[in-house]
Short mmCIF file of C-alpha atoms in Angstrom, two decimals:
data_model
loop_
_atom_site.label_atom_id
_atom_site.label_comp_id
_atom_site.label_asym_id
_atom_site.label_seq_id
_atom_site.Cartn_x
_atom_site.Cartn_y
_atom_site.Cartn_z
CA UNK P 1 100.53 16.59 86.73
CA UNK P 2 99.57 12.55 87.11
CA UNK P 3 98.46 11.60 90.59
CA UNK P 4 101.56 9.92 92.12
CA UNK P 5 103.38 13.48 91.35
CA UNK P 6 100.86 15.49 93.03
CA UNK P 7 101.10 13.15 95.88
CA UNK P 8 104.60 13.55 96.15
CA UNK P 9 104.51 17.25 95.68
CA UNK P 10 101.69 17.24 98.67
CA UNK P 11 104.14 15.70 100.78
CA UNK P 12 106.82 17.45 100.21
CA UNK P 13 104.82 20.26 101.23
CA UNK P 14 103.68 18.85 104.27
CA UNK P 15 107.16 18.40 105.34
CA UNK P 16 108.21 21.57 104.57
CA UNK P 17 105.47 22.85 106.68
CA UNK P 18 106.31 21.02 109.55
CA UNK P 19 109.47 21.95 109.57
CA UNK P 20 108.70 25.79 109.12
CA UNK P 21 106.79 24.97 112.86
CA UNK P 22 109.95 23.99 114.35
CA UNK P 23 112.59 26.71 112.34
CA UNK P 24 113.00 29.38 114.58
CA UNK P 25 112.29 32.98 113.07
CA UNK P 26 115.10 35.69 112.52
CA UNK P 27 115.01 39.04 114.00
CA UNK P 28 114.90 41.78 110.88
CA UNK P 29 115.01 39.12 108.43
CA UNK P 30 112.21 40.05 105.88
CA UNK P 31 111.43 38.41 102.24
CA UNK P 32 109.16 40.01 99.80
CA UNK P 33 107.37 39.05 96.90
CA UNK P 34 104.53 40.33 94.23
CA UNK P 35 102.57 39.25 91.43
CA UNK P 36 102.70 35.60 91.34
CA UNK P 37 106.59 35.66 91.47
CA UNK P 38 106.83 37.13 88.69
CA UNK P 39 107.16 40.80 88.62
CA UNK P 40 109.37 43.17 90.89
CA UNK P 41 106.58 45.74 91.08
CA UNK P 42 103.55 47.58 93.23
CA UNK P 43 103.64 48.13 96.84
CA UNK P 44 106.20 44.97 97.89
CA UNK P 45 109.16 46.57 95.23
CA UNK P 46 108.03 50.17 97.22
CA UNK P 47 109.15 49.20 100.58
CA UNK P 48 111.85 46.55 99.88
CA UNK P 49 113.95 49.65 98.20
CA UNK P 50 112.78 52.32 100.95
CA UNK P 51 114.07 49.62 103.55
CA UNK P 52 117.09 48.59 101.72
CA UNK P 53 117.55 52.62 101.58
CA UNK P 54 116.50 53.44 105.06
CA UNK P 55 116.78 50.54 107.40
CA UNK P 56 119.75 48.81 107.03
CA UNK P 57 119.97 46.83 109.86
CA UNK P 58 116.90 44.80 108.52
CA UNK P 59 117.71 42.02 106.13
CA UNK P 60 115.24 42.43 102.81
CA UNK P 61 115.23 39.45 100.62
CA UNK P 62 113.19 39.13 97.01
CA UNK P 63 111.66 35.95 96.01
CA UNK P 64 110.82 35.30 92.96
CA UNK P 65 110.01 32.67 90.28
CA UNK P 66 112.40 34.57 87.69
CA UNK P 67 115.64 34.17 87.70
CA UNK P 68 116.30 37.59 85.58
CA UNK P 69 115.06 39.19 88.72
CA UNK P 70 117.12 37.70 90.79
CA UNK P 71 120.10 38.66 88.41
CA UNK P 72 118.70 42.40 88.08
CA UNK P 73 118.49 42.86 91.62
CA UNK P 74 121.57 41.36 92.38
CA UNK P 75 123.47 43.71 90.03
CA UNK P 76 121.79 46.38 92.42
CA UNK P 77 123.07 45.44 95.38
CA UNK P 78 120.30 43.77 96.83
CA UNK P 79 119.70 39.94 98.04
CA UNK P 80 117.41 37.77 95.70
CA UNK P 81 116.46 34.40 95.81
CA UNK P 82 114.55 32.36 93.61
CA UNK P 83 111.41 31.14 95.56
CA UNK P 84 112.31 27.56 95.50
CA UNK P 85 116.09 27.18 95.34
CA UNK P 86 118.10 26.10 98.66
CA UNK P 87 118.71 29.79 100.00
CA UNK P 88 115.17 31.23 98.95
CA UNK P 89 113.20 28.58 101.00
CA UNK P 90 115.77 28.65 103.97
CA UNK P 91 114.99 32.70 103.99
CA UNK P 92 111.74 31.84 103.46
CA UNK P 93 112.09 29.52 107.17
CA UNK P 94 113.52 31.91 108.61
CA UNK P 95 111.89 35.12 107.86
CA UNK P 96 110.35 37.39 110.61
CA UNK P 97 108.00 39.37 108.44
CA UNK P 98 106.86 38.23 104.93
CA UNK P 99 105.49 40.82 102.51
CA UNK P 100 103.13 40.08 99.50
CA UNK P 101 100.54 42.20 96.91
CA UNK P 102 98.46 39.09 95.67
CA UNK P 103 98.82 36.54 98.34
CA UNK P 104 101.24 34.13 100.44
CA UNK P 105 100.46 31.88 97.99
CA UNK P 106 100.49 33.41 94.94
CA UNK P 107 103.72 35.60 95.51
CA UNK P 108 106.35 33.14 97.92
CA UNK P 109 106.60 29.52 98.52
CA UNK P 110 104.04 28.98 101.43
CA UNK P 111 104.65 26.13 102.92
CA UNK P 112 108.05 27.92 103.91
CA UNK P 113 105.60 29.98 106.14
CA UNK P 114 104.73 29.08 109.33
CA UNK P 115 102.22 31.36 111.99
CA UNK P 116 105.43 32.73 113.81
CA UNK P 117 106.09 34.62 110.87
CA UNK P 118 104.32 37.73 110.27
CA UNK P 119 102.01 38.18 106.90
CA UNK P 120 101.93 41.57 105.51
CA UNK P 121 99.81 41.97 103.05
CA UNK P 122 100.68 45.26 100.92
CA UNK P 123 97.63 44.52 98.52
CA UNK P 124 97.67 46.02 94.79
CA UNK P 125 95.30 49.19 95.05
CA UNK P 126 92.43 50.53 96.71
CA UNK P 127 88.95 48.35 95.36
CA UNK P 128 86.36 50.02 93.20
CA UNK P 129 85.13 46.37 92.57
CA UNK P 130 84.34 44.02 95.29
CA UNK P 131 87.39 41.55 96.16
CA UNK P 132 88.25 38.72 98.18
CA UNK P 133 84.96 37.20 100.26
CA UNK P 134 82.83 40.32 98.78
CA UNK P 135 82.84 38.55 95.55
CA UNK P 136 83.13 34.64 96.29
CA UNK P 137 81.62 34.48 99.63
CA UNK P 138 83.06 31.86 101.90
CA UNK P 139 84.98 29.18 99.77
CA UNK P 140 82.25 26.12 98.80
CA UNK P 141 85.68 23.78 99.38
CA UNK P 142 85.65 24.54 102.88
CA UNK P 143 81.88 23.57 103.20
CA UNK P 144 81.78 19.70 101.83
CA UNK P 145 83.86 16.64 102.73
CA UNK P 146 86.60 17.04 100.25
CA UNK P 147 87.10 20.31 101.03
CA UNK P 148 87.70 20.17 104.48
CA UNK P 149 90.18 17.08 104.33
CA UNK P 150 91.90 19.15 101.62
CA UNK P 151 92.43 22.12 103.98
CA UNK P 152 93.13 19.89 106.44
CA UNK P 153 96.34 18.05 104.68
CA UNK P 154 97.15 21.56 102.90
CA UNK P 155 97.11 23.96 106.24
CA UNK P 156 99.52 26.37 104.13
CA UNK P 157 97.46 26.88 101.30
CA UNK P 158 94.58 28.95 103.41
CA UNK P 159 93.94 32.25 103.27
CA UNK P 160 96.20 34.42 105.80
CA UNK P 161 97.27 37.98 106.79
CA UNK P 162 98.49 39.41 109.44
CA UNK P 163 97.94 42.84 108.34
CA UNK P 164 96.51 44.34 105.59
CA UNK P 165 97.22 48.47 104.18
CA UNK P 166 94.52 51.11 103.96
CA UNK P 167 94.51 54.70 103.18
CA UNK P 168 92.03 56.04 105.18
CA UNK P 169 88.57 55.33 107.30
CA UNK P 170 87.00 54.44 104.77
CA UNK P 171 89.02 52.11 103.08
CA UNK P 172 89.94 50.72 106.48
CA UNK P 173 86.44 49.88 107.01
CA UNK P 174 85.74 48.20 103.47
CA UNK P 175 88.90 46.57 103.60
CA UNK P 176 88.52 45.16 106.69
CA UNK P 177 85.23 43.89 105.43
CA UNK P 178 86.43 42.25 102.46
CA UNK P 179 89.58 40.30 104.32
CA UNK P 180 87.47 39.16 107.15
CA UNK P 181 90.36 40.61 109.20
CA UNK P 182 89.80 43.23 112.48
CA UNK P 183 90.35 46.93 111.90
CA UNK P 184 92.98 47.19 114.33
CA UNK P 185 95.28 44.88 111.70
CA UNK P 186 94.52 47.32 108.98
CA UNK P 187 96.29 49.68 109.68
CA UNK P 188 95.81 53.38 108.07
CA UNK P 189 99.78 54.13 106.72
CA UNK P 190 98.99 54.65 102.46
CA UNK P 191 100.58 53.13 100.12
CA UNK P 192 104.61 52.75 99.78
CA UNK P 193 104.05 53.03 95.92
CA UNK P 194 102.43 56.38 96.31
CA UNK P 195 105.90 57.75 98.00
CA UNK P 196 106.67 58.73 93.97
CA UNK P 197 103.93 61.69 94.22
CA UNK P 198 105.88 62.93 97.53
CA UNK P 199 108.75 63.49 95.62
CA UNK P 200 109.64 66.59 94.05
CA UNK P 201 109.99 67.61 90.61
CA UNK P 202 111.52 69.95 88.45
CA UNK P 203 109.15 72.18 86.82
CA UNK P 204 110.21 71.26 83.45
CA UNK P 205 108.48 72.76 80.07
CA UNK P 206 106.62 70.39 78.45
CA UNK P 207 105.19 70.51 75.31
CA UNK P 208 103.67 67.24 75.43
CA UNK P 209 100.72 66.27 77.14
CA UNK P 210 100.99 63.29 78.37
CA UNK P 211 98.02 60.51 78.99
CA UNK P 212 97.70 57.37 80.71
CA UNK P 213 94.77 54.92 80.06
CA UNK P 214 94.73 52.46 82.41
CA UNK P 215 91.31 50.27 82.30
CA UNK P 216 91.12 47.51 84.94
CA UNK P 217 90.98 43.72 84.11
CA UNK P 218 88.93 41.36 82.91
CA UNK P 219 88.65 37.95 82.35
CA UNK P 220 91.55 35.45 83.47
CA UNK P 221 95.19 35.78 83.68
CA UNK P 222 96.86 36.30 80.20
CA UNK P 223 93.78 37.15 78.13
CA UNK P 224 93.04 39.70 75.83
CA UNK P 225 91.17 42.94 76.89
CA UNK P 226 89.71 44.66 73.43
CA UNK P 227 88.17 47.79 74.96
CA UNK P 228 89.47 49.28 71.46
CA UNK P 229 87.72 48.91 68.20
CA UNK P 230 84.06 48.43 69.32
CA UNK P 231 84.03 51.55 71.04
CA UNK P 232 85.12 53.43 68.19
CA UNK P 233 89.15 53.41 68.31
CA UNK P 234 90.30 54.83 64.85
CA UNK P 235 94.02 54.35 64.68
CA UNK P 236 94.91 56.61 62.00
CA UNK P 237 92.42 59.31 62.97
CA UNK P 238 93.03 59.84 67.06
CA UNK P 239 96.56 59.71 66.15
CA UNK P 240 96.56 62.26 63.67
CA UNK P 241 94.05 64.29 66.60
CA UNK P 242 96.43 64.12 69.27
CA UNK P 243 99.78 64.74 66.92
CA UNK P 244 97.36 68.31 66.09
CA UNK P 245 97.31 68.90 69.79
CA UNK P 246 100.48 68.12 71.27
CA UNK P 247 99.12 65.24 73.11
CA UNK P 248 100.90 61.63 73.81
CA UNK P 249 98.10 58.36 74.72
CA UNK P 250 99.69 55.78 76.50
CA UNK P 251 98.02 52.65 76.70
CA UNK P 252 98.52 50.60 80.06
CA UNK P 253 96.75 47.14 80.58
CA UNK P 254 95.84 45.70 83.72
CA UNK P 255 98.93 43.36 84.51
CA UNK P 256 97.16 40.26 84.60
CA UNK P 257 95.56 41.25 80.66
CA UNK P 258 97.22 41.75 77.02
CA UNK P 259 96.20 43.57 74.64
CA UNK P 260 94.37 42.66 71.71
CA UNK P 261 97.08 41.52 68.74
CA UNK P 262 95.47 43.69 65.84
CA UNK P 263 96.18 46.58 68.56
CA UNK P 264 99.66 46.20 68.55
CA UNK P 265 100.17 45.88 64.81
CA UNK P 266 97.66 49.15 64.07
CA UNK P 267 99.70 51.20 66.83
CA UNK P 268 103.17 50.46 65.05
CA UNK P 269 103.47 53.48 62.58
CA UNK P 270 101.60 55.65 65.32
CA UNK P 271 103.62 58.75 66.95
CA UNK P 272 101.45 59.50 69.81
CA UNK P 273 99.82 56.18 70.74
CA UNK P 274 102.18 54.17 72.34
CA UNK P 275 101.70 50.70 74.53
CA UNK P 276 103.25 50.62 77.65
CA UNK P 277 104.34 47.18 79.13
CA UNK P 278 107.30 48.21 81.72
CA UNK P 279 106.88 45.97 85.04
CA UNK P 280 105.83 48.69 87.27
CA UNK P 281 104.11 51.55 86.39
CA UNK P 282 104.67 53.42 89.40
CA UNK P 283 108.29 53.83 87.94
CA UNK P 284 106.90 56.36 85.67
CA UNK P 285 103.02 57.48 86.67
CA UNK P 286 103.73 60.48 88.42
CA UNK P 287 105.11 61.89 85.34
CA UNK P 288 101.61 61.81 83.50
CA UNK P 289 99.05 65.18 82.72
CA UNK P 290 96.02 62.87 82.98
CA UNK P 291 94.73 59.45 83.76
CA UNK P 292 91.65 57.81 81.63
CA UNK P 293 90.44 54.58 83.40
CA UNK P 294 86.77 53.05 83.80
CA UNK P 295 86.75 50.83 87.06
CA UNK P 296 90.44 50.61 88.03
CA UNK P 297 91.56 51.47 91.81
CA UNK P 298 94.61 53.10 90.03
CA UNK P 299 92.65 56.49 89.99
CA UNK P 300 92.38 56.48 93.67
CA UNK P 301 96.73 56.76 93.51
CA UNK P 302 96.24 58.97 91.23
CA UNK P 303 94.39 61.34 93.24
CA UNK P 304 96.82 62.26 95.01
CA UNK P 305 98.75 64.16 92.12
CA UNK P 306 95.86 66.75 92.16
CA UNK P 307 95.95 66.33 88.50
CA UNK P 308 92.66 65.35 85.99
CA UNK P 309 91.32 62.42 85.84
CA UNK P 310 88.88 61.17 83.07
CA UNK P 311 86.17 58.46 83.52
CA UNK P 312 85.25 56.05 80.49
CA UNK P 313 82.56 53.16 81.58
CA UNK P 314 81.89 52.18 78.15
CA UNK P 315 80.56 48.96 79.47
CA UNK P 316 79.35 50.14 83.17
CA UNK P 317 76.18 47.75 83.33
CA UNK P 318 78.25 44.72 81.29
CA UNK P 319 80.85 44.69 83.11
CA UNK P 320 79.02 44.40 86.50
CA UNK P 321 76.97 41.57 85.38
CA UNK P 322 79.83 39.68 83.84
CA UNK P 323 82.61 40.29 86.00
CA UNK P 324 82.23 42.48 89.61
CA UNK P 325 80.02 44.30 91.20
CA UNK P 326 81.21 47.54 92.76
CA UNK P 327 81.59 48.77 96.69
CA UNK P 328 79.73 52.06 95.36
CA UNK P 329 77.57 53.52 93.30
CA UNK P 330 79.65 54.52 90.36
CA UNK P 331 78.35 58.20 89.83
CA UNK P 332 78.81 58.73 93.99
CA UNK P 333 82.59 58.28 93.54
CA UNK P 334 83.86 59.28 89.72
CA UNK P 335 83.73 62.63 88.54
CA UNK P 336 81.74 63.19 85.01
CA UNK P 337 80.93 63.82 82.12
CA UNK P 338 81.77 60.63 81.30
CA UNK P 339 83.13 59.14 77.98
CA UNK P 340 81.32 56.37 76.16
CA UNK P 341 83.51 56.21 73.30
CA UNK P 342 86.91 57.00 72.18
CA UNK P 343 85.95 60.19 69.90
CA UNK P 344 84.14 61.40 73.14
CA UNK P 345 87.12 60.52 75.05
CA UNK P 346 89.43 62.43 72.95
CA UNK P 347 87.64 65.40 72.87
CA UNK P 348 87.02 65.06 76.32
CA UNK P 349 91.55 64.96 76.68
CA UNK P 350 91.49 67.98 74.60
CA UNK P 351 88.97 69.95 76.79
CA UNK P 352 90.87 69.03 79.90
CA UNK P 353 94.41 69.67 78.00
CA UNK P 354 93.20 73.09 77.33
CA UNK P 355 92.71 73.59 81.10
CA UNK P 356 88.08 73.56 80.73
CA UNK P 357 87.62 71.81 84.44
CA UNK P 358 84.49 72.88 85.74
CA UNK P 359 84.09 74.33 89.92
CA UNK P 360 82.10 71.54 90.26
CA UNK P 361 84.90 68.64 89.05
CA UNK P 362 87.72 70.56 91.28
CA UNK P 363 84.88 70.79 94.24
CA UNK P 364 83.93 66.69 93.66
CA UNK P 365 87.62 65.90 93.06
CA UNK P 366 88.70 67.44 96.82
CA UNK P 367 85.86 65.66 98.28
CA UNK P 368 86.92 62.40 96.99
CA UNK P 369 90.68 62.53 97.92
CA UNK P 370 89.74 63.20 101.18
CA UNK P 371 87.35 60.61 101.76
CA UNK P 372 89.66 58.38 100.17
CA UNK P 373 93.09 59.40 101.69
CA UNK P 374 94.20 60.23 105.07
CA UNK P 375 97.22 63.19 105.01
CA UNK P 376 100.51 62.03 106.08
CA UNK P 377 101.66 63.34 109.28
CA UNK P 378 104.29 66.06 109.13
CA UNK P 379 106.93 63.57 111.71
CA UNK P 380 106.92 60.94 108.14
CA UNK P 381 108.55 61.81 105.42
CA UNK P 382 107.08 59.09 103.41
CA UNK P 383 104.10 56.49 103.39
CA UNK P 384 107.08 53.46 103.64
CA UNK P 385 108.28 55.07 107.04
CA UNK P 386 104.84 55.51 108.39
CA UNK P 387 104.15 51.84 107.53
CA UNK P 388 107.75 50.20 108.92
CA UNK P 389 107.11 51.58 112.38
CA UNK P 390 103.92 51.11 112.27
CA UNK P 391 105.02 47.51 112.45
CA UNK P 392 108.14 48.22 114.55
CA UNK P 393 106.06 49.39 117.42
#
């Protein structure tokens, strides 16, 4: 973008801003976003459809950046906007709550937001890694010159929540830490994506196990993560293992990763190593045997099946040097053995498949999901109605 364009675009901004100051806010009217506009996923899709099902005297509105969302949502009955179109910045002005998983400005149009209107930040998981001023520390832009006039003629672009989600204590407390935000605005509800392991189902025979790797990210958005051949991923031969066992890999990448193309072309003639790309995976999770990850906060959803999960750091040490450190020590919150490799991972699925889960893992796996997750209170029927009144009272 040339320099007279940005200005313009600054300016805009600016205006917009101001007159967010001076809109005044609508009761119940609350807009919703996730994943840089463009997914209808995570926590943010969770509680838009248990309020559109629940509370129907608030207004829920989805921005987004895609207009097949707004078209898909539509055709369900709900109200979408795109983010920057008339109606989505006017709801935008007007809202009384805003929800996001990434950030205001990542996931709606933040100018549109002014202080009156409350920031809810759902977040995307629980951290394993360290996030937010953990990792970067306070911003270096905010320390020179440049910086500050920059935050100073781009007030909407800073940091802000009004509340942030934990699970329990614990993640309260490191949460808290991480957000630079007081304890009393995280507030201990769970997860409204986790409602899907409330629900009950059938007891259906399966003759399929079914497995869900799910490694976390790394790198920037849209790059490849190749956690595959180097560690031992034989196409033709775990394939032919798992069709021998009954047993179904699904392959999940972080949302902000792809993976590698040679991947995706090996996979093709494959009958029980599939790649799964859906937009939310929390459509589906619950349905899974087993989980496989190495540093992804997924597991700590997970947990709450009760069901195995399997640990593969194939790159423990590398990873923490090249991309995050982690809150713990890895061993003090995973359950081993371990997997280093994808034949020790396999056998590892077939172990667990055939039911071989130590006292130890079951004793370790307890202990975690409790430190990890407070119980829902028998007067909520789901973690979305804890959360809306925790905010409606």
């Amino acid at each position: 973008m040339s320099k007279p364009k940005k200005l313009l675009t600054l300016l805009i901004k600016l205006f917009i801003f101001s007159c967010a100051q001076l809109v005044p806010k609508k009761k119940d009217l609350w807009v919703f976003g996730a994943w840089y506009g463009q997914r209808y996923s995570d926590n943010p899709k969770a509680f838009f459809e248990y309020i559109n099902e629940n509370q129907k005297h608030i207004k829920a509105v989805w921005i987004t950046k895609d207009q097949a969302i707004v078209d898909q949502l539509r055709e369900n009955g709900h109200i979408a906007y795109l983010d920057k179109g008339y109606s989505g910045l006017w709801m935008q002005l007007r809202a009384e709550f805003a929800f996001v998983c990434q950030s205001l400005h990542d996931d709606l149009y933040p100018a549109c937001i002014s202080k009156k209107t409350k920031v809810v930040n759902l977040w995307h998981g629980l951290p394993l890694k360290k996030i937010m001023y953990d990792v970067f520390g306070e911003q270096t832009v905010e320390k020179n010159i440049v910086g500050r006039l920059f935050d100073f003629l781009s007030p909407y672009e800073r940091i802000r929540n009004d509340y942030l989600l934990a699970t329990s204590t614990e993640t309260q407390n490191t949460l808290s830490k991480a957000f630079r935000l007081p304890k009393d605005r995280v507030l201990i509800t769970g997860f409204p994506r986790n409602d899907v392991f409330l629900k009950e189902k059938k007891n259906a025979i399966k003759s399929v196990y079914k497995c869900i790797y799910m490694p976390t990210f790394r790198g920037g958005i849209g790059t490849e993560c190749d956690l595959f051949a180097q560690y031992g991923f034989d196409v033709e031969q775990i394939d032919g293992t798992l069709k021998e066992n009954n047993i179904d890999l699904v392959l999940r990448m972080h949302p902000v990763n792809k993976p590698p193309e040679y991947l995706i072309n090996a996979i093709k003639n494959s009958s029980h190593i599939t790649i799964d790309s859906t937009a939310d995976i929390f459509d589906s999770i619950a349905d899974y045997d087993c989980m496989i990850t190495d540093y992804s906060g997924g597991y700590f959803d997970f947990m709450l099946t009760g069901k195995p999960i399997l640990f593969a750091p194939f790159d423990l040490e590398k990873y923490k040097q090249q991309e995050r450190d982690l809150y713990y020590k890895y061993e003090d919150v995973t359950i081993g053995p371990y997997s280093y490799s994808w034949p020790e991972l396999i056998t590892r699925i077939i172990e667990v498949r055939s039911q071989q889960l130590s006292a130890n893992y079951e004793v370790c796996y307890e202990q975690l999901t409790n430190l990890f997750h407070t119980p829902l209170e028998p007067e909520y029927r789901s973690f979305s109605e804890k959360l809306f009144y925790s905010l409606s009272h």
